[in-house]
Coordinates of C-alpha atoms in Angstrom, one line a residue:
M1344 CA 24.3 87.4 174.7
N1345 CA 27.8 87.1 173.3
Y1346 CA 28.4 88.1 169.9
L1347 CA 30.7 86.1 166.7
I1348 CA 31.7 87.0 163.5
G1349 CA 32.2 85.1 161.3
I1350 CA 34.2 86.7 157.5
D1351 CA 33.9 84.9 154.2
V1352 CA 36.8 86.3 152.1
G1353 CA 34.8 85.0 149.0
T1354 CA 36.7 85.0 145.1
S1355 CA 34.1 87.6 144.3
A1356 CA 33.5 89.6 147.6
T1357 CA 33.8 89.8 151.1
K1358 CA 30.8 89.1 153.2
T1359 CA 30.7 89.7 157.2
V1360 CA 28.6 89.0 159.2
L1361 CA 27.5 89.3 162.9
F1362 CA 26.1 86.3 165.3
D1363 CA 24.5 86.1 168.7
E1364 CA 25.1 83.3 170.5
K1365 CA 21.9 81.1 169.0
G1366 CA 23.2 81.8 165.5
T1367 CA 20.7 84.7 164.4
V1368 CA 22.1 87.4 162.3
I1369 CA 22.5 90.4 163.5
S1370 CA 23.6 92.6 160.9
S1371 CA 26.0 91.8 157.4
S1372 CA 27.4 93.7 155.5
S1373 CA 29.5 92.8 152.4
Q1374 CA 32.1 95.0 150.1
E1375 CA 33.0 93.4 146.5
Y1376 CA 36.1 93.2 143.8
P1377 CA 38.0 92.3 140.7
L1378 CA 39.7 89.5 139.6
Y1379 CA 42.0 89.7 136.9
Q1380 CA 43.1 87.7 134.1
P1381 CA 46.3 88.9 132.7
H1382 CA 46.3 85.6 130.6
N1383 CA 43.8 83.2 129.5
G1384 CA 43.8 80.6 132.6
W1385 CA 45.4 83.1 134.8
A1386 CA 43.5 84.8 137.5
E1387 CA 44.4 86.8 140.1
Q1388 CA 43.4 89.2 142.6
K1389 CA 44.6 91.9 145.3
P1390 CA 45.5 91.4 149.1
E1391 CA 44.8 94.8 149.3
D1392 CA 41.4 94.7 148.3
W1393 CA 40.5 91.9 150.6
R1394 CA 41.5 94.0 153.6
D1395 CA 40.1 97.2 152.8
A1396 CA 36.7 95.2 152.4
V1397 CA 37.0 92.9 155.5
L1398 CA 38.2 96.8 157.5
K1399 CA 34.5 98.5 155.3
T1400 CA 32.7 95.2 156.8
L1401 CA 33.8 94.8 160.1
K1402 CA 33.1 98.7 160.8
E1403 CA 30.2 98.6 159.5
V1404 CA 28.0 95.8 160.7
V1405 CA 29.5 96.5 164.4
V1406 CA 28.5 99.8 163.9
Q1407 CA 25.0 99.0 162.2
S1408 CA 24.0 96.0 164.7
G1409 CA 24.9 98.7 168.4
V1410 CA 26.0 95.7 170.1
A1411 CA 28.3 96.5 172.5
K1412 CA 32.2 96.6 171.6
E1413 CA 32.4 94.2 174.8
D1414 CA 29.8 91.5 173.6
V1415 CA 31.7 91.0 170.8
K1416 CA 34.3 87.7 172.0
G1417 CA 35.8 86.2 169.2
I1418 CA 35.5 86.6 165.3
G1419 CA 36.3 83.5 162.6
I1420 CA 37.7 84.1 159.5
S1421 CA 36.9 81.3 155.9
G1422 CA 38.1 82.0 152.3
Q1423 CA 38.8 80.8 149.1
M1424 CA 41.6 77.8 149.2
H1425 CA 44.8 77.8 147.4
G1426 CA 45.7 81.2 146.4
L1427 CA 49.5 82.6 146.9
V1428 CA 49.7 85.9 149.3
M1429 CA 53.5 87.0 149.4
L1430 CA 55.0 89.0 152.3
D1431 CA 58.1 90.8 151.9
E1432 CA 60.3 91.4 156.0
D1433 CA 58.0 94.2 156.3
G1434 CA 55.2 92.4 156.7
E1435 CA 54.1 93.9 152.8
V1436 CA 52.3 92.6 149.4
I1437 CA 54.7 91.6 147.1
R1438 CA 52.1 90.6 144.2
P1439 CA 48.9 90.1 143.3
S1440 CA 47.4 86.6 145.1
I1441 CA 47.6 83.9 142.0
I1442 CA 44.3 82.4 143.4
W1443 CA 42.2 78.9 143.1
C1444 CA 41.3 78.8 140.0
D1445 CA 45.4 79.2 138.1
Q1446 CA 46.5 77.2 136.2
R1447 CA 49.6 78.7 134.5
T1448 CA 51.8 75.6 136.7
G1449 CA 51.6 73.0 134.7
A1450 CA 55.1 72.7 133.7
E1451 CA 55.5 73.3 137.8
V1452 CA 53.4 69.7 138.5
E1453 CA 55.7 68.3 135.5
D1454 CA 58.5 69.7 138.1
M1455 CA 57.3 68.5 141.3
L1456 CA 56.2 64.8 139.3
S1457 CA 60.1 64.9 139.1
I1458 CA 61.1 65.7 142.1
M1459 CA 58.5 63.5 144.1
P1460 CA 56.6 60.6 142.5
R1461 CA 53.5 60.7 142.4
E1462 CA 52.3 58.1 145.0
R1463 CA 54.1 59.7 147.5
W1464 CA 52.6 63.1 147.0
I1465 CA 49.0 61.3 147.9
E1466 CA 51.1 59.4 150.6
I1467 CA 51.6 62.7 151.9
T1468 CA 50.2 65.2 151.3
A1469 CA 46.7 63.5 150.3
N1470 CA 46.5 64.5 146.3
P1471 CA 48.8 64.5 143.2
P1472 CA 49.9 67.0 142.9
L1473 CA 48.1 70.2 141.4
T1474 CA 47.7 73.6 138.8
G1475 CA 45.6 75.0 140.7
W1476 CA 47.0 74.2 144.1
T1477 CA 49.5 76.5 146.0
A1478 CA 52.8 75.2 145.8
A1479 CA 53.0 74.1 142.1
K1480 CA 52.2 77.8 142.6
I1481 CA 55.2 79.4 145.4
L1482 CA 57.7 77.5 142.0
W1483 CA 55.9 79.4 139.3
V1484 CA 56.6 82.9 140.6
R1485 CA 60.6 81.7 141.7
K1486 CA 61.1 79.9 137.8
Q1487 CA 59.6 83.5 136.5
E1488 CA 59.7 86.1 139.1
P1489 CA 63.3 85.5 140.7
E1490 CA 63.1 89.4 141.6
N1491 CA 59.7 89.0 143.6
Y1492 CA 61.1 85.4 145.2
K1493 CA 64.3 87.1 147.1
R1494 CA 61.9 89.0 148.8
C1495 CA 59.8 86.7 149.9
R1496 CA 59.6 86.2 153.7
H1497 CA 56.1 84.1 154.2
I1498 CA 54.3 82.7 152.2
L1499 CA 49.9 83.1 154.1
L1500 CA 46.7 82.2 152.1
P1501 CA 43.9 84.5 151.5
K1502 CA 42.3 84.1 155.1
D1503 CA 45.2 84.1 156.7
Y1504 CA 46.1 87.1 155.8
I1505 CA 43.5 88.8 157.1
R1506 CA 43.8 87.3 160.5
Y1507 CA 47.7 89.1 159.5
I1508 CA 46.1 92.1 159.0
L1509 CA 43.8 92.4 162.0
T1510 CA 46.4 90.5 164.4
G1511 CA 49.7 90.6 163.6
V1512 CA 50.4 86.6 163.9
F1513 CA 51.6 85.0 161.0
A1514 CA 49.4 80.9 160.9
T1515 CA 47.5 79.3 159.5
E1516 CA 45.0 76.1 160.7
V1517 CA 44.5 72.8 159.1
S1518 CA 42.1 72.9 157.1
D1519 CA 43.1 75.6 154.2
A1520 CA 46.1 74.5 155.0
S1521 CA 45.7 70.8 153.0
G1522 CA 44.8 72.5 149.9
M1523 CA 48.6 73.6 150.1
Q1524 CA 50.6 71.1 149.1
L1525 CA 52.9 70.9 152.1
L1526 CA 51.1 69.7 154.6
D1527 CA 51.4 65.5 156.0
V1528 CA 48.0 65.8 156.0
A1529 CA 47.4 62.7 158.6
G1530 CA 49.7 64.1 161.0
R1531 CA 48.1 68.0 160.8
S1532 CA 51.6 69.7 160.5
W1533 CA 53.9 70.6 157.9
S1534 CA 55.8 68.1 156.1
D1535 CA 59.9 68.3 156.3
E1536 CA 59.7 66.3 154.0
V1537 CA 58.2 68.0 150.7
L1538 CA 59.0 71.6 152.2
T1539 CA 63.1 70.5 151.8
K1540 CA 62.1 68.9 148.1
L1541 CA 61.1 72.0 147.0
D1542 CA 63.5 74.3 149.5
I1543 CA 60.9 76.1 151.0
P1544 CA 62.2 77.0 154.2
R1545 CA 60.2 76.3 156.8
E1546 CA 60.3 79.7 158.1
W1547 CA 57.9 81.4 155.5
L1548 CA 54.8 79.1 156.9
G1549 CA 52.8 80.5 159.8
D1550 CA 52.3 78.3 162.9
V1551 CA 49.3 75.7 161.8
Y1552 CA 45.9 75.7 164.4
E1553 CA 42.6 73.4 164.2
S1554 CA 40.2 75.5 163.1
C1555 CA 38.2 76.4 166.5
E1556 CA 42.0 77.1 168.6
V1557 CA 42.5 80.6 169.4
T1558 CA 45.7 82.1 167.0
G1559 CA 44.8 85.6 168.3
Q1560 CA 43.8 88.5 169.7
I1561 CA 42.8 91.9 167.6
L1562 CA 45.5 95.0 167.1
F1563 CA 44.9 98.6 168.4
D1564 CA 44.7 99.8 165.0
I1565 CA 41.8 97.7 163.3
A1566 CA 40.0 98.0 167.1
E1567 CA 40.2 101.5 167.1
K1568 CA 39.4 101.6 162.8
T1569 CA 36.3 98.6 163.6
G1570 CA 34.7 99.2 167.1
L1571 CA 35.7 96.4 167.8
T1572 CA 37.8 95.7 171.6
T1573 CA 42.0 93.1 171.5
D1574 CA 39.9 91.4 173.9
T1575 CA 38.5 89.5 171.0
K1576 CA 39.7 86.7 169.7
V1577 CA 40.0 85.3 166.4
V1578 CA 40.9 82.0 166.0
G1579 CA 42.2 79.7 163.2
G1580 CA 38.8 79.4 160.9
A1581 CA 38.7 77.5 157.7
G1582 CA 39.0 77.0 154.3
D1583 CA 35.7 78.0 151.7
N1584 CA 34.7 73.9 152.0
A1585 CA 35.0 73.0 155.2
A1586 CA 33.7 76.6 157.0
A1587 CA 30.6 76.1 155.5
A1588 CA 30.3 72.0 156.2
V1589 CA 30.5 73.2 159.7
G1590 CA 27.0 75.8 158.7
T1591 CA 25.1 72.8 156.8
G1592 CA 25.0 70.9 159.5
V1593 CA 27.9 68.4 157.1
V1594 CA 30.2 67.4 160.7
K1595 CA 29.7 63.6 161.1
D1596 CA 29.6 60.9 159.1
G1597 CA 27.5 60.4 156.7
T1598 CA 27.0 63.9 155.9
A1599 CA 27.7 65.8 152.8
F1600 CA 27.0 68.6 150.8
T1601 CA 26.8 70.0 147.5
T1602 CA 27.5 73.3 146.8
I1603 CA 27.9 76.5 144.1
G1604 CA 30.1 79.0 144.7
S1605 CA 31.8 80.7 142.0
S1606 CA 33.5 76.8 141.9
G1607 CA 31.6 73.9 142.8
V1608 CA 32.0 71.1 145.7
V1609 CA 30.6 67.6 146.4
F1610 CA 31.7 67.8 149.8
A1611 CA 31.7 64.5 153.0
H1612 CA 32.7 64.3 157.0
S1613 CA 34.4 61.1 157.8
S1614 CA 36.4 60.3 160.8
Q1615 CA 38.9 58.6 158.8
M1616 CA 41.2 59.3 156.6
T1617 CA 40.8 58.0 152.6
I1618 CA 42.5 58.6 149.8
D1619 CA 41.3 58.1 146.8
P1620 CA 44.2 56.9 143.8
K1621 CA 43.8 58.6 141.3
G1622 CA 43.8 61.6 142.6
R1623 CA 41.0 62.5 141.6
V1624 CA 38.7 64.4 144.7
H1625 CA 40.9 65.5 147.4
T1626 CA 41.4 64.3 150.8
C1627 CA 42.6 67.2 153.8
C1628 CA 41.6 67.6 157.8
C1629 CA 38.0 69.6 158.3
A1630 CA 37.9 71.5 160.9
V1631 CA 36.5 69.2 163.1
P1632 CA 39.4 68.0 165.0
G1633 CA 40.4 65.1 164.1
A1634 CA 38.2 64.5 161.4
W1635 CA 39.2 64.9 157.3
H1636 CA 36.9 65.4 154.1
V1637 CA 36.9 64.2 150.5
M1638 CA 36.5 67.2 148.0
G1639 CA 35.5 66.8 144.7
V1640 CA 36.0 70.4 142.8
T1641 CA 34.3 71.4 140.0
Q1642 CA 36.5 74.7 139.0
G1643 CA 33.8 76.8 136.9
A1644 CA 30.4 76.8 138.3
G1645 CA 28.8 79.5 139.6
L1646 CA 31.0 81.4 137.6
S1647 CA 29.7 79.6 134.2
L1648 CA 26.6 81.2 135.2
K1649 CA 27.9 84.5 135.7
W1650 CA 30.0 84.3 132.0
F1651 CA 26.7 83.5 130.5
K1652 CA 25.2 86.5 132.4
D1653 CA 27.8 89.1 132.4
Q1654 CA 27.9 88.4 128.2
F1655 CA 25.4 87.7 127.4
C1656 CA 22.6 88.4 129.6
Q1657 CA 22.1 92.3 129.2
D1658 CA 18.4 92.0 128.1
Y1659 CA 18.1 89.8 132.0
V1660 CA 20.3 92.1 133.7
A1661 CA 17.7 95.4 132.4
E1662 CA 15.2 93.3 133.6
A1663 CA 15.8 92.5 136.7
E1664 CA 16.6 95.8 137.4
K1665 CA 12.8 97.1 135.7
E1666 CA 11.5 94.7 138.3
D1667 CA 13.5 95.3 141.1
I1668 CA 14.6 91.4 141.8
D1669 CA 17.6 90.0 141.4
V1670 CA 18.3 89.1 137.8
Y1671 CA 19.3 84.7 139.2
D1672 CA 15.8 85.1 140.5
L1673 CA 14.0 85.8 136.8
I1674 CA 16.7 83.4 135.0
N1675 CA 15.3 80.5 137.4
R1676 CA 12.0 81.6 136.4
D1677 CA 12.9 81.1 132.2
I1678 CA 14.8 78.6 131.9
E1679 CA 11.0 76.1 134.4
S1680 CA 9.4 75.9 130.7
I1681 CA 12.3 74.6 129.9
P1682 CA 12.4 70.3 129.7
A1683 CA 15.2 68.9 131.6
G1684 CA 18.9 67.6 128.5
S1685 CA 17.8 71.7 127.0
D1686 CA 16.5 69.5 124.0
R1687 CA 20.1 67.4 124.0
L1688 CA 21.9 70.6 124.6
I1689 CA 24.8 69.8 126.7
Y1690 CA 27.0 72.4 128.0
L1691 CA 30.5 71.1 129.6
P1692 CA 32.2 73.4 132.8
Y1693 CA 35.4 74.2 132.0
L1694 CA 35.8 77.4 131.4
M1695 CA 38.8 77.3 134.1
G1696 CA 40.3 73.9 133.6
E1697 CA 39.1 71.0 134.9
R1698 CA 39.8 68.8 138.8
T1699 CA 37.5 66.6 138.8
P1700 CA 37.6 64.0 138.1
H1701 CA 40.1 65.6 134.6
L1702 CA 42.7 66.9 136.9
D1703 CA 43.1 68.9 133.1
P1704 CA 44.0 72.5 132.8
D1705 CA 43.8 72.4 129.6
C1706 CA 40.6 71.4 128.9
R1707 CA 37.7 74.4 128.1
G1708 CA 33.8 75.5 127.8
V1709 CA 31.5 74.0 125.2
F1710 CA 28.2 73.8 124.2
F1711 CA 27.1 70.3 122.2
G1712 CA 24.5 70.0 120.6
L1713 CA 23.2 73.2 119.2
S1714 CA 20.4 74.0 117.1
A1715 CA 18.4 76.6 115.2
I1716 CA 15.6 76.0 118.4
H1717 CA 18.1 77.0 121.3
T1718 CA 16.3 79.7 123.0
K1719 CA 18.6 81.4 125.4
A1720 CA 16.7 80.1 128.2
H1721 CA 18.0 76.4 126.1
L1722 CA 21.3 77.8 127.2
L1723 CA 20.8 79.1 130.1
R1724 CA 19.8 76.3 131.4
A1725 CA 22.3 73.8 129.8
V1726 CA 24.9 75.3 131.9
M1727 CA 23.3 74.5 135.1
E1728 CA 23.0 71.6 134.1
G1729 CA 26.4 71.0 132.2
V1730 CA 27.5 72.2 136.0
S1731 CA 25.0 70.1 138.0
Y1732 CA 26.8 66.9 135.6
S1733 CA 29.6 68.0 136.6
L1734 CA 29.0 67.3 140.7
S1735 CA 27.5 64.3 139.8
D1736 CA 31.1 63.0 138.8
C1737 CA 32.5 64.0 141.9
N1738 CA 29.1 62.4 144.3
D1739 CA 30.3 59.3 142.3
I1740 CA 33.8 58.7 142.9
L1741 CA 32.9 59.1 146.5
Q1742 CA 31.0 56.1 146.0
E1743 CA 33.2 54.2 144.5
M1744 CA 35.7 55.1 147.7
G1745 CA 33.0 53.3 149.7
V1746 CA 32.8 57.1 151.3
E1747 CA 28.6 56.9 151.6
V1748 CA 26.0 59.5 152.4
E1749 CA 22.9 60.1 153.8
E1750 CA 21.7 63.9 154.0
M1751 CA 23.3 65.6 151.1
M1752 CA 22.8 69.5 152.0
A1753 CA 22.7 71.9 149.6
C1754 CA 24.3 75.6 149.7
G1755 CA 26.4 77.9 148.0
G1756 CA 24.3 80.4 145.5
G1757 CA 23.9 78.3 143.3
G1758 CA 21.8 76.6 146.2
K1759 CA 19.5 79.0 146.4
S1760 CA 18.4 78.0 142.8
P1761 CA 15.4 75.2 143.9
I1762 CA 15.9 74.7 139.7
W1763 CA 19.5 74.2 140.1
R1764 CA 18.5 71.7 143.8
Q1765 CA 16.2 69.8 141.8
M1766 CA 18.5 69.0 139.4
L1767 CA 21.0 67.4 142.0
A1768 CA 18.1 65.7 143.6
S1769 CA 17.6 63.5 140.2
L1770 CA 20.9 63.2 139.5
Y1771 CA 22.1 61.6 143.4
D1772 CA 18.7 60.3 143.0
C1773 CA 18.1 61.6 146.4
Q1774 CA 16.8 64.4 148.8
V1775 CA 18.7 67.5 148.5
K1776 CA 17.7 69.6 151.4
T1777 CA 18.4 73.4 152.8
V1778 CA 19.0 75.1 156.5
H1779 CA 16.6 77.2 157.8
Q1780 CA 20.6 79.5 158.3
S1781 CA 21.4 80.6 155.3
E1782 CA 25.4 81.9 155.7
G1783 CA 27.3 78.9 155.0
P1784 CA 31.0 79.4 156.0
A1785 CA 30.3 83.2 157.5
L1786 CA 28.4 81.5 160.6
G1787 CA 30.1 78.2 160.6
V1788 CA 33.3 80.5 160.8
A1789 CA 31.4 81.9 163.2
I1790 CA 30.4 78.4 164.9
L1791 CA 34.0 77.8 165.2
A1792 CA 34.7 81.1 166.9
G1793 CA 32.5 80.4 169.3
V1794 CA 34.3 77.0 170.5
G1795 CA 37.2 79.1 170.7
C1796 CA 36.2 81.8 173.1
G1797 CA 34.8 79.0 175.0
I1798 CA 30.7 78.7 174.1
F1799 CA 29.9 76.1 172.7
E1800 CA 31.6 72.4 173.9
S1801 CA 32.1 71.9 170.3
V1802 CA 31.7 71.5 167.0
E1803 CA 29.3 68.3 167.0
K1804 CA 27.5 70.1 170.4
A1805 CA 27.0 74.0 168.1
C1806 CA 25.8 73.0 165.3
E1807 CA 23.2 71.0 166.5
A1808 CA 21.8 73.7 168.3
L1809 CA 22.1 75.9 165.7
I1810 CA 21.3 74.2 162.3
S1811 CA 17.9 73.2 161.3
V1812 CA 16.5 71.9 158.0
N1813 CA 14.4 74.1 155.9
K1814 CA 13.7 72.2 151.8
R1815 CA 13.9 70.1 150.7
S1816 CA 14.3 68.5 147.3
T1817 CA 12.9 64.7 145.5
P1818 CA 14.0 63.3 142.6
V1819 CA 12.0 63.0 139.2
E1820 CA 11.8 59.5 137.7
Q1821 CA 11.6 60.5 134.9
E1822 CA 13.9 63.5 135.3
V1823 CA 16.3 60.9 137.1
K1824 CA 15.9 58.9 133.3
T1825 CA 16.7 61.2 131.3
Y1826 CA 19.4 62.2 133.2
Q1827 CA 21.4 59.7 133.6
A1828 CA 21.4 58.8 130.0
Y1829 CA 22.9 62.9 128.5
H1830 CA 25.4 62.2 131.7
Q1831 CA 26.5 58.9 130.2
L1832 CA 27.3 60.9 126.9
Y1833 CA 28.1 63.9 128.7
K1834 CA 30.8 61.3 130.6
K1835 CA 32.5 60.7 127.1
L1836 CA 32.6 64.2 125.5
Y1837 CA 35.3 65.1 127.2
V1838 CA 37.2 61.5 126.4
N1839 CA 36.3 62.3 122.9
L1840 CA 37.7 66.0 123.2
K1841 CA 40.6 65.5 125.2
D1842 CA 43.7 65.4 122.9
S1843 CA 41.7 68.8 121.2
Y1844 CA 42.4 70.2 123.9
K1845 CA 45.7 69.5 124.2
E1846 CA 46.1 70.5 120.2
L1847 CA 43.9 73.9 120.9
A1848 CA 46.1 75.0 124.0
A1849 CA 49.1 74.6 122.1
L1850 CA 48.3 76.6 119.9

């Protein structure tokens, strides 16, 4: 039997999973690490924490499994997108990584728009300049930390830093590189025009591969530390959402998924490159060679619920520990009795600014309609509904662009919640499904590793063989009507508050 490993370098933790070639989980391990917010709107992590988590979990899954190391054929790496990792000439980390949800680069986005028109940015990179994406972060370091910039010799994304640790190779792949604002997305290669305009040396960037191509093999010292062999191949892998698409079978036209992790995403596969001229959703290369995806993103999805839980739900945490259940299961249980609409309470999930559809780094979270009748359960349900309204904004734009979605899957931590899936089904007015296979991005990149190692014929064939539907949530007619009305009011609130957000940011 052949075995494959999927590594998912997430925002809250790294999860490493060992699968057999039938997609069965043999062993898994995860390791959490902190998020640092030195200022309002900033978000950083230490790449060394990711490295330590990967090496620890890799060793654990190999040891736990009892599998012969020679039978572990390949590794795929998934990771949070857009993070900036800067290394010096010795391959050492220069500064903490500025990660995907960081919103400090508003001035640099304006600089990019002065360097090249917005329309040209969209033409080359398929997206307008964005505060959360990597290019603006590079410019910020050059402007604000010139000594750090002067030391830089390599620029990597989070998962590609892990590739360097495992293989010694500086490389990336098309799905993750699409979110750097440096890639010619149609041509699936670095854009010489963009690099010249931004004065970023091409040699600082690794070679670009397709997601299922082999990029290197495990280094000897890493093999010694983890129990693997130097014959174990490491493929390109994918950004977290492109990996989740493979892990849920969203690899052909007409398929899409919604994921609720720290951020929330509505992601549709497309064999044709389709761009929103308004730049509200992102077009990127996907993990299927020669194909793309269109993706809307809400910044504070599961992050909103985690923030509320951490700050205001110590009683839930204590009770969950007492009952030996997951705290989120307890939250789901308690909000079941709250009606759709949360008794006229609406939450705007803009804790870290917003991407789709507003592209506004200055907007912030709001509870609208608070009344003395509202309980903690009302607020919790309102948080989940607010995230769902934002995800529905994303879905509406895909439909407006003519991206037809016949099948919507759900994944991520929030996708495990039957109540959250029901909200989405009623807001989308279509069935929302889950798959039996629950490992999402880790499974997705393990499949990519299997293709790269010749175990599977193609990404599509592997998904057909390994992935099957589990649960279905169906729209509820009365909820559909209720949520349509609340969603319209939700949309108005941003418009009404837009100027006030700017005033607040200037205070």
